[in-house]
Coordinates of C-alpha atoms in Angstrom, one line a residue:
Chain A
D1250 CA 32.1 45.4 49.4
I1251 CA 30.1 47.6 50.6
Q1252 CA 30.2 48.9 54.5
L1253 CA 27.9 50.3 56.3
T1254 CA 28.5 51.9 59.8
Q1255 CA 25.8 52.7 62.0
S1256 CA 25.9 55.2 64.3
P1257 CA 24.5 55.0 67.1
S1258 CA 24.6 51.8 68.0
F1259 CA 22.6 52.2 71.1
L1260 CA 20.5 54.6 71.7
S1261 CA 18.1 55.1 74.5
A1262 CA 14.6 57.2 74.4
S1263 CA 10.8 57.9 75.9
V1264 CA 7.9 57.9 74.3
G1265 CA 7.3 60.6 72.1
D1266 CA 10.8 61.2 71.6
R1267 CA 12.1 61.9 68.1
V1268 CA 15.1 59.9 66.7
T1269 CA 17.3 59.8 63.6
I1270 CA 19.3 56.9 63.1
T1271 CA 22.6 57.6 60.7
C1272 CA 23.5 54.6 58.3
R1273 CA 26.8 55.5 56.0
A1274 CA 27.7 53.9 52.6
S1275 CA 31.8 53.3 52.1
Q1276 CA 31.1 54.1 48.5
G1277 CA 27.9 56.3 46.9
I1278 CA 25.3 54.0 46.8
S1279 CA 22.5 56.4 45.2
T1280 CA 19.0 56.1 46.3
S1281 CA 19.8 51.7 47.0
L1282 CA 19.2 51.5 51.0
A1283 CA 16.5 49.7 53.2
W1284 CA 16.2 50.1 56.3
F1285 CA 14.2 47.0 58.7
Q1286 CA 13.0 46.7 62.3
Q1287 CA 14.2 43.6 64.4
K1288 CA 12.5 42.9 68.1
P1289 CA 13.4 40.1 70.1
G1290 CA 13.3 36.9 68.4
K1291 CA 11.9 38.2 65.1
A1292 CA 12.7 38.2 62.0
P1293 CA 13.9 41.6 60.1
K1294 CA 10.8 43.4 58.9
L1295 CA 11.0 46.2 56.6
L1296 CA 10.3 49.8 56.8
I1297 CA 11.9 51.5 53.6
Y1298 CA 13.1 50.8 50.6
A1299 CA 15.2 52.8 47.6
A1300 CA 16.2 55.5 50.5
S1301 CA 12.5 57.4 51.4
T1302 CA 9.5 54.8 50.4
L1303 CA 7.5 53.8 52.8
Q1304 CA 6.4 49.7 53.0
S1305 CA 2.6 49.8 52.7
G1306 CA 1.3 49.1 56.0
V1307 CA 4.5 50.9 57.6
P1308 CA 3.2 53.6 60.0
S1309 CA 4.4 57.6 59.1
R1310 CA 6.0 58.0 61.8
F1311 CA 8.5 56.4 59.5
S1312 CA 10.5 58.3 57.2
G1313 CA 13.7 57.9 56.0
S1314 CA 16.0 60.2 53.6
G1315 CA 19.4 60.3 51.9
S1316 CA 21.9 59.6 48.5
G1317 CA 25.2 59.6 48.2
T1318 CA 27.0 58.2 51.3
E1319 CA 24.9 59.1 53.4
F1320 CA 21.3 58.3 55.2
T1321 CA 18.7 58.3 57.9
L1322 CA 15.5 56.7 59.5
T1323 CA 13.6 59.2 61.5
I1324 CA 10.5 58.2 63.9
S1325 CA 8.5 61.9 64.3
S1326 CA 7.1 60.0 67.6
L1327 CA 8.4 57.3 68.9
Q1328 CA 5.9 55.0 70.9
P1329 CA 6.4 51.8 72.5
E1330 CA 5.9 49.0 70.4
D1331 CA 9.0 51.1 68.2
F1332 CA 11.6 49.5 71.0
A1333 CA 13.9 47.5 68.8
T1334 CA 17.1 47.3 66.3
Y1335 CA 17.1 49.2 63.3
Y1336 CA 19.5 47.7 60.3
C1337 CA 20.1 49.3 57.7
Q1338 CA 20.9 47.6 54.4
Q1339 CA 22.6 48.4 50.1
L1340 CA 20.5 47.5 48.0
N1341 CA 23.7 48.6 44.7
S1342 CA 26.3 45.9 44.8
Y1343 CA 27.0 42.3 45.7
P1344 CA 26.7 41.1 48.1
L1345 CA 24.1 43.2 49.5
T1346 CA 25.4 44.1 53.1
F1347 CA 23.5 45.7 56.0
G1348 CA 25.7 47.9 58.8
G1349 CA 25.9 46.5 62.0
G1350 CA 22.6 47.8 63.8
T1351 CA 21.2 50.5 66.1
K1352 CA 18.9 49.0 69.2
V1353 CA 16.5 51.9 70.5
E1354 CA 15.7 51.2 74.4
I1355 CA 13.4 52.6 77.1
K1356 CA 14.6 55.9 79.0
Chain B
Q680 CA -1.1 36.8 52.4
V681 CA 1.9 35.6 51.9
Q682 CA 3.5 33.0 54.4
L683 CA 7.1 31.2 54.4
Q684 CA 8.3 28.2 57.8
E685 CA 12.4 27.5 57.4
S686 CA 12.6 23.9 58.3
G687 CA 15.3 22.3 59.5
P688 CA 17.6 19.9 62.1
G689 CA 18.8 22.5 64.5
L690 CA 21.8 20.5 65.7
V691 CA 24.6 20.1 62.3
K692 CA 28.6 18.0 63.1
P693 CA 31.0 20.3 62.0
S694 CA 32.1 19.1 58.7
E695 CA 28.8 18.1 58.1
T696 CA 26.4 19.8 55.4
L697 CA 23.5 22.5 56.8
S698 CA 20.1 21.4 55.0
L699 CA 17.6 23.9 55.4
T700 CA 14.0 24.1 53.9
C701 CA 11.7 27.2 53.0
T702 CA 8.5 26.3 52.4
V703 CA 6.0 29.4 50.6
S704 CA 2.2 29.6 51.0
G705 CA 0.0 32.2 49.8
D706 CA 2.2 33.5 46.5
S707 CA 3.8 31.0 43.1
I708 CA 7.9 30.5 44.2
T709 CA 8.1 31.5 40.3
D710 CA 9.1 35.4 39.7
Y711 CA 10.9 37.0 43.2
Y712 CA 14.3 35.4 44.4
W713 CA 14.3 34.2 47.1
S714 CA 16.7 34.1 49.5
W715 CA 18.7 33.5 52.8
I716 CA 20.4 35.9 55.5
R717 CA 21.3 34.2 58.5
Q718 CA 22.0 36.5 61.7
P719 CA 25.2 34.5 64.7
P720 CA 23.4 35.2 68.2
G721 CA 23.7 38.9 69.6
K722 CA 25.1 38.9 65.9
G723 CA 24.1 41.3 63.0
L724 CA 22.3 40.0 59.4
E725 CA 24.9 39.0 56.4
W726 CA 23.0 37.8 53.2
I727 CA 24.0 34.9 51.4
G728 CA 22.5 34.7 48.5
Y729 CA 19.6 34.6 46.2
I730 CA 17.0 31.9 43.4
H731 CA 15.4 33.8 40.6
Y732 CA 12.6 31.4 39.1
S733 CA 11.3 31.8 35.8
G734 CA 9.4 29.7 33.5
S735 CA 12.6 30.3 30.6
H736 CA 15.3 29.2 34.1
Y737 CA 14.6 25.6 34.3
S738 CA 16.8 24.8 37.1
G739 CA 16.4 29.2 38.9
S740 CA 19.6 31.7 38.5
T741 CA 21.5 31.6 40.8
N742 CA 24.2 34.8 43.6
Y743 CA 25.8 34.6 45.9
N744 CA 27.8 36.3 49.2
P745 CA 31.2 35.2 47.2
S746 CA 32.0 34.8 51.3
L747 CA 29.7 31.4 51.3
K748 CA 29.8 30.7 47.2
S749 CA 32.2 27.9 47.4
R750 CA 30.7 25.8 50.3
V751 CA 27.1 27.4 49.7
T752 CA 23.7 25.7 47.2
I753 CA 19.8 27.5 46.6
S754 CA 18.5 24.7 44.6
V755 CA 14.1 25.4 44.2
D756 CA 11.0 22.8 43.8
T757 CA 8.4 24.3 42.0
S758 CA 6.2 21.6 42.4
K759 CA 6.3 21.8 46.4
N760 CA 6.3 25.0 46.5
Q761 CA 9.6 24.9 48.3
F762 CA 12.9 26.5 48.1
S763 CA 16.3 25.1 49.6
L764 CA 19.5 25.8 51.1
E765 CA 22.6 24.3 51.4
V766 CA 25.6 24.4 53.6
R767 CA 29.2 23.0 53.1
S768 CA 31.6 21.9 55.8
V769 CA 29.9 23.8 58.1
T770 CA 31.9 25.1 61.2
A771 CA 31.2 27.0 64.3
A772 CA 31.4 30.1 62.8
D773 CA 28.2 29.1 61.0
A774 CA 25.5 29.2 63.9
A775 CA 22.6 31.3 63.7
V776 CA 19.5 32.1 63.2
Y777 CA 18.6 31.4 59.0
Y778 CA 16.0 32.9 57.4
C779 CA 14.3 32.2 54.4
A780 CA 12.7 36.1 52.7
R781 CA 11.0 37.4 48.9
G782 CA 12.9 40.1 47.3
S783 CA 10.5 41.6 44.7
D784 CA 11.5 43.5 42.0
I785 CA 11.8 47.4 42.6
P786 CA 13.3 49.2 39.2
R787 CA 17.2 49.8 39.6
L788 CA 17.4 48.4 43.1
A789 CA 18.4 44.5 43.6
P790 CA 15.8 42.7 45.5
V791 CA 13.5 43.8 48.4
L792 CA 13.1 41.8 51.1
D793 CA 9.7 41.8 51.8
Y794 CA 8.0 38.8 53.3
W795 CA 10.7 36.4 56.0
G796 CA 10.1 33.3 57.2
Q797 CA 10.2 33.0 61.6
G798 CA 13.8 31.7 61.8
T799 CA 15.5 29.0 62.7
L800 CA 18.2 28.0 65.3
V801 CA 21.2 26.1 63.5
T802 CA 23.3 25.2 66.0
V803 CA 26.7 23.6 65.2
S804 CA 28.3 20.8 67.7
S805 CA 29.6 17.6 67.9

């Protein structure tokens, strides 16, 4: 199975900050990666797929980059509604796997 | 607008079978990859598997997580626009919020989970 390691596991940030979350894969997965946002008590929401393609309706302050084994999710200017937990998921091979999550909290 | 809604018992006894149904509205159950994902309380996400039903597959083709494959069945009921999950011989480790989701076919990727149900909590206890 492909293991995904997210860092940091937790980060504290202020509204307006630029935030970057990293996801590292245990083996190369080209650009076969998605990012999700999950708020407490809610289902995950798809933000980005194919490493950098923004899902329809997702604000442009979210962006993704990377290929191979290292990927990043960037929020260019953190908004109050962005405080949540973020997960990466690899879409390269089965079984599909998720990273452990990064919780973004208000400083 | 596509909507998915999970339903089923919230409490299952150890060694028994967990059965959940996902009702899809706003879209046909034909095509797409209808998926199940679970999340133990306070923990991360685990992909369970999917079923892909098309006109050429009478019962749908499935793909399961090997960690659960021996205990899991995903099936589809096209007449009701629903798909279902069974997990047999449950233990406390199967307690989780179970989500159903739609997987869309994107070239060179496994199905991308673009619509999700709200999730349903299943507790395993005698």
